[in-house]
């Protein structure tokens, strides 16, 4: 970290523990500095053990995992894929990589995730137009579980496979079960800002033997069995390196600890920002859900203050505190101006009113107090 960054409070920086270096050391000592090696298998097995998934394919990003996931679900040119509008662009970009079109669906106000009612409307309308969606992507934003049960029921009713984007939600639970196990295919990210990190990385989880085999095949240049390199389909170079998988193994040992810390940070904000009537700290968990509270969010109540989200963000910046507006809905992005959409006003309103606060698991009480004080200065 640069010296002028010394007192900067970042949104969600990496938080390493004590064991990552052991795995990395061993990889270098043993000369496993390659996209093969024992840490990869180890990391995959440990992710399976933790989540309960049958298969895991470790990849070099969450985006790559979504790409391969959609590919093995058969998404191709001129297909349509249902996707929440309120998410990071990496959820939807792989739809476009495959020549398919995203169909955006609004959020519901309780969890901010894809709205089951709007989703039904979207499916029925697309089916009526003779364009039954090829897949549905469900995202658990900021770690908050989506309304999994009604969404899966709807997907089953129309036989649409679900890809679960749990990039922000490792360690979150729905009905007692860890997220990342509800999709036909589920995806994790270990990017530097996520709850645990490999600096960059991701994983594809599935119970389906054939899909796991295919994902692995496509991720390693789609080499057909032959002594020379023989190819009949287009492959990718998407495998995680053995060194980074080593970091992942060290990080995964800490996941429950990290979830606990992020949840404490959320609880701290909730308690200490109570005295600011214009601020509402992110949504409570529906009964039966546990959020990993990857990022704590706040909504600004414009009936209580003239201050805008951007003014608030800039003020925090003057105190060397990083914050960020909520995801800009994808249907508002120039990139997706032409894409069909169902609803949009719920996530538009969230975008206008919301800010993500620093939520890194290494934060101290002093950091939190500095942030609360900075918020109180303007509100
Ligand atoms: C981070 C993220 C991704 C992409 O993961 P990368 O590992 O950064 O490619 C996908 N979806 C969501 C919702 C994310 O937050």
Coordinates of C-alpha atoms and ligand atoms in Angstrom, one line a residue:
X1 CA 0.0 0.0 0.0
X2 CA 1.3 3.5 -0.9
X3 CA 2.2 5.7 2.1
X4 CA -0.4 8.4 1.3
X5 CA -3.0 5.6 1.4
X6 CA -2.0 4.9 5.0
X7 CA -5.1 6.3 6.6
X8 CA -7.5 5.7 3.7
X9 CA -10.5 3.5 4.5
X10 CA -11.2 1.3 1.5
X11 CA -14.6 -0.1 0.5
X12 CA -13.7 -3.8 0.7
X13 CA -10.0 -4.5 0.6
X14 CA -8.4 -7.9 0.7
X15 CA -7.9 -9.3 4.2
X16 CA -5.3 -12.0 4.4
X17 CA -4.8 -14.4 7.3
X18 CA -1.8 -16.4 8.5
X19 CA -2.0 -19.5 6.3
X20 CA -2.1 -18.3 2.7
X21 CA 1.7 -17.9 2.6
X22 CA 2.2 -21.5 3.6
X23 CA 0.3 -22.7 0.6
X24 CA 2.0 -20.3 -1.7
X25 CA 5.4 -21.2 -0.3
X26 CA 4.8 -24.9 -0.8
X27 CA 3.6 -24.3 -4.4
X28 CA 6.8 -22.4 -5.2
X29 CA 9.1 -24.9 -3.4
X30 CA 7.5 -27.8 -5.3
X31 CA 7.6 -25.9 -8.6
X32 CA 3.9 -26.0 -9.0
X33 CA 3.8 -22.6 -10.6
X34 CA 1.2 -23.5 -13.2
X35 CA -2.5 -23.8 -13.9
X36 CA -2.2 -27.4 -12.6
X37 CA -1.2 -28.6 -9.2
X38 CA -2.3 -29.8 -5.8
X39 CA -3.7 -26.5 -4.6
X40 CA -6.3 -26.4 -7.4
X41 CA -7.7 -29.9 -6.5
X42 CA -7.4 -29.0 -2.8
X43 CA -9.2 -25.7 -3.2
X44 CA -11.9 -27.3 -5.3
X45 CA -12.5 -30.1 -2.8
X46 CA -12.5 -27.7 0.1
X47 CA -15.1 -25.6 -1.7
X48 CA -17.2 -28.7 -2.3
X49 CA -16.9 -29.6 1.4
X50 CA -17.8 -26.1 2.5
X51 CA -20.8 -25.5 0.2
X52 CA -22.0 -29.1 -0.2
X53 CA -21.8 -28.9 -4.0
X54 CA -20.8 -32.1 -5.8
X55 CA -18.4 -30.6 -8.3
X56 CA -16.3 -27.5 -8.3
X57 CA -14.2 -26.1 -11.1
X58 CA -11.8 -23.4 -10.0
X59 CA -11.4 -20.6 -12.6
X60 CA -9.5 -17.4 -13.1
X61 CA -12.6 -15.2 -12.5
X62 CA -16.2 -15.2 -11.6
X63 CA -16.9 -13.7 -15.0
X64 CA -15.3 -16.8 -16.6
X65 CA -17.4 -19.0 -14.4
X66 CA -20.6 -17.3 -15.6
X67 CA -19.4 -17.5 -19.2
X68 CA -18.7 -21.3 -19.0
X69 CA -21.9 -21.9 -16.9
X70 CA -24.1 -20.3 -19.5
X71 CA -22.2 -22.1 -22.3
X72 CA -22.8 -25.6 -20.7
X73 CA -26.4 -24.7 -20.2
X74 CA -26.6 -24.4 -23.9
X75 CA -26.9 -20.6 -24.3
X76 CA -25.9 -19.5 -27.8
X77 CA -26.5 -16.9 -30.5
X78 CA -30.0 -15.4 -30.6
X79 CA -31.0 -16.9 -27.3
X80 CA -32.4 -14.8 -24.5
X81 CA -31.3 -15.0 -20.9
X82 CA -33.2 -13.5 -17.9
X83 CA -31.1 -11.4 -15.7
X84 CA -31.7 -8.9 -12.9
X85 CA -31.1 -5.3 -13.9
X86 CA -29.7 -4.4 -10.5
X87 CA -26.3 -6.1 -10.6
X88 CA -22.7 -5.6 -11.6
X89 CA -22.1 -5.7 -15.3
X90 CA -20.1 -9.0 -15.0
X91 CA -23.4 -10.8 -14.4
X92 CA -24.6 -9.9 -17.9
X93 CA -21.5 -9.5 -20.1
X94 CA -21.1 -13.3 -20.6
X95 CA -24.6 -13.4 -22.1
X96 CA -23.3 -11.1 -24.8
X97 CA -20.0 -13.1 -25.2
X98 CA -22.2 -16.0 -26.3
X99 CA -24.2 -13.9 -28.8
X100 CA -27.3 -14.0 -26.7
X101 CA -29.4 -11.1 -25.4
X102 CA -30.1 -10.2 -21.7
X103 CA -33.7 -9.6 -20.7
X104 CA -33.6 -7.4 -17.6
X105 CA -36.0 -7.8 -14.7
X106 CA -36.5 -5.3 -11.9
X107 CA -35.8 -5.9 -8.2
X108 CA -38.2 -6.3 -5.3
X109 CA -37.9 -3.9 -2.4
X110 CA -37.3 -6.5 0.4
X111 CA -34.0 -8.0 -0.7
X112 CA -33.3 -5.8 -3.7
X113 CA -32.9 -8.9 -5.8
X114 CA -34.9 -10.1 -8.8
X115 CA -38.6 -9.7 -8.3
X116 CA -40.6 -13.0 -8.6
X117 CA -43.7 -11.1 -9.9
X118 CA -41.8 -9.2 -12.5
X119 CA -40.0 -12.4 -13.4
X120 CA -43.3 -14.2 -14.1
X121 CA -44.4 -11.3 -16.2
X122 CA -41.2 -11.5 -18.2
X123 CA -41.3 -15.2 -18.7
X124 CA -44.9 -15.2 -19.8
X125 CA -44.4 -12.4 -22.2
X126 CA -41.2 -13.9 -23.7
X127 CA -42.9 -17.3 -24.1
X128 CA -45.9 -15.6 -25.8
X129 CA -43.5 -14.0 -28.2
X130 CA -42.1 -17.4 -29.0
X131 CA -38.8 -16.7 -27.3
X132 CA -38.7 -18.8 -24.3
X133 CA -35.6 -17.8 -22.2
X134 CA -32.8 -20.2 -22.4
X135 CA -31.6 -19.6 -18.8
X136 CA -32.2 -17.4 -15.8
X137 CA -29.5 -15.7 -13.7
X138 CA -30.2 -15.1 -10.1
X139 CA -27.9 -12.8 -8.1
X140 CA -27.7 -12.3 -4.4
X141 CA -26.7 -8.7 -4.2
X142 CA -24.3 -7.4 -1.5
X143 CA -24.7 -10.9 0.0
X144 CA -28.4 -10.8 0.6
X145 CA -30.1 -14.0 -0.4
X146 CA -32.7 -13.6 -3.2
X147 CA -36.2 -15.0 -2.8
X148 CA -34.9 -18.4 -3.8
X149 CA -38.0 -20.6 -3.3
X150 CA -40.5 -18.7 -5.5
X151 CA -37.9 -18.1 -8.1
X152 CA -36.9 -21.8 -8.3
X153 CA -40.6 -22.8 -8.4
X154 CA -41.1 -20.4 -11.3
X155 CA -38.1 -21.6 -13.2
X156 CA -39.2 -25.2 -12.7
X157 CA -42.7 -24.4 -13.9
X158 CA -41.2 -23.2 -17.2
X159 CA -38.3 -25.6 -17.2
X160 CA -35.7 -22.8 -17.4
X161 CA -32.3 -23.7 -15.9
X162 CA -31.0 -21.3 -13.2
X163 CA -27.5 -20.0 -13.0
X164 CA -26.9 -18.7 -9.5
X165 CA -24.5 -15.8 -9.4
X166 CA -23.3 -16.0 -5.8
X167 CA -20.2 -13.9 -6.4
X168 CA -21.0 -11.6 -3.6
X169 CA -22.7 -14.1 -1.3
X170 CA -20.3 -16.8 -0.2
X171 CA -21.2 -17.7 3.4
X172 CA -24.8 -16.4 3.1
X173 CA -27.6 -18.9 3.7
X174 CA -31.2 -19.4 2.5
X175 CA -33.4 -21.7 4.6
X176 CA -30.3 -22.8 6.4
X177 CA -28.5 -23.8 3.2
X178 CA -25.4 -22.1 1.9
X179 CA -25.9 -20.0 -1.3
X180 CA -24.0 -21.4 -4.3
X181 CA -25.9 -24.6 -4.1
X182 CA -29.3 -23.5 -5.5
X183 CA -28.5 -23.1 -9.1
X184 CA -28.2 -25.9 -11.7
X185 CA -24.9 -24.1 -11.9
X186 CA -23.6 -21.6 -9.3
X187 CA -20.8 -19.2 -9.5
X188 CA -18.4 -17.7 -6.9
X189 CA -15.9 -14.9 -7.3
X190 CA -12.6 -14.5 -5.4
X191 CA -11.8 -11.1 -6.8
X192 CA -9.8 -8.7 -4.6
X193 CA -12.9 -7.0 -3.2
X194 CA -14.9 -10.1 -2.3
X195 CA -15.4 -11.6 1.1
X196 CA -12.5 -14.0 0.5
X197 CA -10.0 -13.5 -2.4
X198 CA -7.4 -15.1 -4.5
X199 CA -6.5 -11.7 -5.9
X200 CA -8.5 -12.7 -8.9
X201 CA -10.4 -16.0 -9.3
X202 CA -13.7 -17.7 -9.4
X203 CA -15.4 -21.0 -9.3
X204 CA -18.2 -22.9 -10.9
X205 CA -20.2 -25.3 -8.7
X206 CA -22.7 -27.9 -9.9
X207 CA -24.1 -31.3 -9.0
X208 CA -24.2 -32.3 -12.6
X209 CA -21.3 -34.6 -13.6
X210 CA -21.5 -33.8 -17.3
X211 CA -21.6 -30.0 -16.9
X212 CA -18.7 -30.1 -14.5
X213 CA -16.7 -32.2 -17.1
X214 CA -17.6 -29.8 -19.9
X215 CA -16.8 -26.7 -17.9
X216 CA -13.3 -28.1 -17.1
X217 CA -12.8 -29.1 -20.7
X218 CA -13.8 -25.6 -22.1
X219 CA -11.7 -23.9 -19.4
X220 CA -8.5 -25.7 -20.6
X221 CA -8.6 -24.9 -24.4
X222 CA -11.1 -27.7 -25.2
X223 CA -8.4 -30.4 -25.9
X224 CA -9.9 -33.5 -27.5
X225 CA -8.2 -36.8 -26.5
X226 CA -5.2 -37.2 -28.8
X227 CA -1.4 -37.3 -28.4
X228 CA -1.2 -34.0 -30.3
X229 CA -3.5 -31.1 -29.6
X230 CA -6.8 -31.8 -31.3
X231 CA -9.8 -29.4 -31.1
X232 CA -13.3 -29.6 -32.3
X233 CA -14.9 -26.8 -30.3
X234 CA -13.7 -23.3 -29.2
X235 CA -12.1 -23.4 -25.8
X236 CA -10.8 -20.8 -23.3
X237 CA -7.9 -20.3 -21.0
X238 CA -9.8 -19.9 -17.8
X239 CA -8.1 -22.1 -15.2
X240 CA -7.0 -20.7 -11.8
X241 CA -3.3 -20.9 -11.2
X242 CA -2.0 -23.3 -8.5
X243 CA -0.4 -20.4 -6.6
X244 CA -3.7 -18.4 -6.5
X245 CA -5.6 -21.5 -5.5
X246 CA -3.1 -21.7 -2.5
X247 CA -4.2 -18.2 -1.4
X248 CA -7.8 -19.4 -1.8
X249 CA -7.2 -22.4 0.5
X250 CA -5.8 -20.1 3.2
X251 CA -8.7 -17.7 2.8
X252 CA -11.4 -20.4 2.8
X253 CA -10.2 -21.5 6.3
X254 CA -11.4 -18.1 7.4
X255 CA -14.7 -17.7 5.7
X256 CA -17.0 -18.1 8.7
X257 CA -14.8 -15.7 10.6
X258 CA -15.0 -13.2 7.8
X259 CA -18.8 -13.5 7.6
X260 CA -19.0 -13.0 11.3
X261 CA -16.9 -9.8 11.1
X262 CA -18.9 -8.3 8.2
X263 CA -22.1 -9.0 10.0
X264 CA -20.8 -7.2 13.1
X265 CA -19.9 -4.3 10.9
X266 CA -23.4 -4.1 9.5
X267 CA -24.8 -4.3 13.1
X268 CA -22.4 -1.6 14.2
X269 CA -23.6 0.8 11.4
X270 CA -27.2 -0.1 12.1
X271 CA -26.8 0.8 15.8
X272 CA -24.6 3.9 15.4
X273 CA -26.3 5.5 12.4
X274 CA -29.7 5.2 14.0
X275 CA -29.4 8.8 15.2
X276 CA -29.3 10.1 11.6
X277 CA -33.0 10.1 10.5
X278 CA -32.1 10.8 6.8
X279 CA -30.1 7.5 6.6
X280 CA -31.5 4.1 6.5
X281 CA -29.0 1.2 6.9
X282 CA -29.5 -1.6 4.3
X283 CA -32.4 -4.1 4.4
X284 CA -33.0 -6.5 7.2
X285 CA -32.8 -10.2 6.4
X286 CA -36.1 -12.0 5.7
X287 CA -36.9 -14.7 8.1
X288 CA -34.8 -17.8 7.3
X289 CA -32.1 -15.9 5.4
X290 CA -28.6 -15.0 6.6
X291 CA -26.6 -12.5 4.6
X292 CA -22.9 -12.5 4.7
X293 CA -23.2 -8.6 4.7
X294 CA -20.5 -8.4 2.1
X295 CA -21.2 -4.6 1.8
X296 CA -23.2 -2.5 4.2
X297 CA -25.4 -0.1 2.2
X298 CA -27.4 3.0 3.2
X299 CA -30.3 4.7 1.6
X300 CA -30.8 8.4 1.8
X301 CA -34.3 9.7 2.6
X302 CA -34.8 12.8 0.4
X303 CA -37.7 13.9 2.5
X304 CA -35.3 14.4 5.4
X305 CA -32.3 16.0 3.7
X306 CA -31.3 18.0 0.6
X307 CA -27.9 16.3 0.6
X308 CA -27.4 14.0 -2.4
X309 CA -25.7 10.7 -2.6
X310 CA -22.9 12.2 -4.7
X311 CA -22.4 15.0 -2.1
X312 CA -22.3 12.4 0.6
X313 CA -19.7 10.3 -1.3
X314 CA -17.6 13.4 -2.0
X315 CA -17.7 14.4 1.6
X316 CA -16.5 11.0 2.7
X317 CA -13.8 11.3 0.1
X318 CA -12.5 14.5 1.7
X319 CA -12.1 12.4 4.9
X320 CA -10.2 9.8 2.9
X321 CA -13.0 7.3 3.1
X322 CA -14.0 5.3 0.0
X323 CA -17.7 4.7 -0.7
X324 CA -19.6 3.9 -3.9
X325 CA -23.1 4.3 -5.2
X326 CA -25.2 1.2 -5.5
X327 CA -24.9 -0.7 -8.8
X328 CA -26.3 1.4 -11.7
X329 CA -29.1 -0.7 -13.2
X330 CA -28.0 -2.4 -16.3
X331 CA -31.1 -1.3 -18.3
X332 CA -29.8 2.3 -17.8
X333 CA -26.3 1.4 -19.1
X334 CA -25.6 2.6 -22.7
X335 CA -24.2 -0.9 -23.3
X336 CA -27.6 -2.4 -22.9
X337 CA -29.9 0.4 -24.2
X338 CA -31.5 -2.0 -26.7
X339 CA -32.2 -4.9 -24.3
X340 CA -35.7 -5.8 -23.3
X341 CA -36.7 -5.2 -19.7
X342 CA -39.5 -5.7 -17.3
X343 CA -40.1 -3.0 -14.7
X344 CA -37.1 -1.0 -13.6
X345 CA -38.4 1.7 -11.2
X346 CA -37.5 -0.2 -8.1
X347 CA -33.8 -0.5 -8.8
X348 CA -33.7 2.9 -10.4
X349 CA -34.9 4.4 -7.1
X350 CA -32.4 2.3 -5.1
X351 CA -29.6 3.6 -7.4
X352 CA -30.6 7.2 -6.9
X353 CA -30.7 6.8 -3.1
X354 CA -28.1 4.3 -2.1
X355 CA -24.4 4.2 -1.1
X356 CA -22.1 1.3 -0.2
X357 CA -20.0 2.0 3.0
X358 CA -16.6 0.6 3.8
X359 CA -17.2 -3.0 5.0
X360 CA -13.8 -4.7 4.9
X361 CA -13.4 -7.4 7.6
X362 CA -10.1 -5.8 8.8
X363 CA -11.7 -2.6 9.8
X364 CA -11.4 -1.4 13.4
X365 CA -13.9 0.3 15.7
X366 CA -11.8 3.5 15.2
X367 CA -12.4 3.3 11.4
X368 CA -16.1 2.8 11.9
X369 CA -16.3 5.8 14.2
X370 CA -14.4 7.9 11.7
X371 CA -17.0 6.9 9.1
X372 CA -20.0 7.6 11.3
X373 CA -18.5 11.0 12.3
X374 CA -18.0 11.9 8.7
X375 CA -21.6 11.0 7.9
X376 CA -22.9 13.0 10.8
X377 CA -20.9 16.1 9.6
X378 CA -23.1 16.4 6.5
X379 CA -26.4 14.9 7.7
Ligands
LIG1 C1 -17.6 -9.6 -8.7 C2 -18.9 -10.1 -9.4 C3 -18.8 -10.8 -10.5 C4 -17.6 -11.1 -11.3 O1 -16.6 -11.7 -10.6 P1 -15.0 -11.5 -11.1 O2 -14.3 -12.5 -10.3 O3 -14.7 -10.1 -10.7 O4 -15.0 -11.7 -12.6 C5 -20.0 -11.3 -11.0 N1 -21.2 -11.0 -10.5 C6 -21.3 -10.2 -9.4 C7 -22.6 -9.9 -8.8 C8 -20.1 -9.7 -8.8 O5 -20.2 -8.9 -7.8

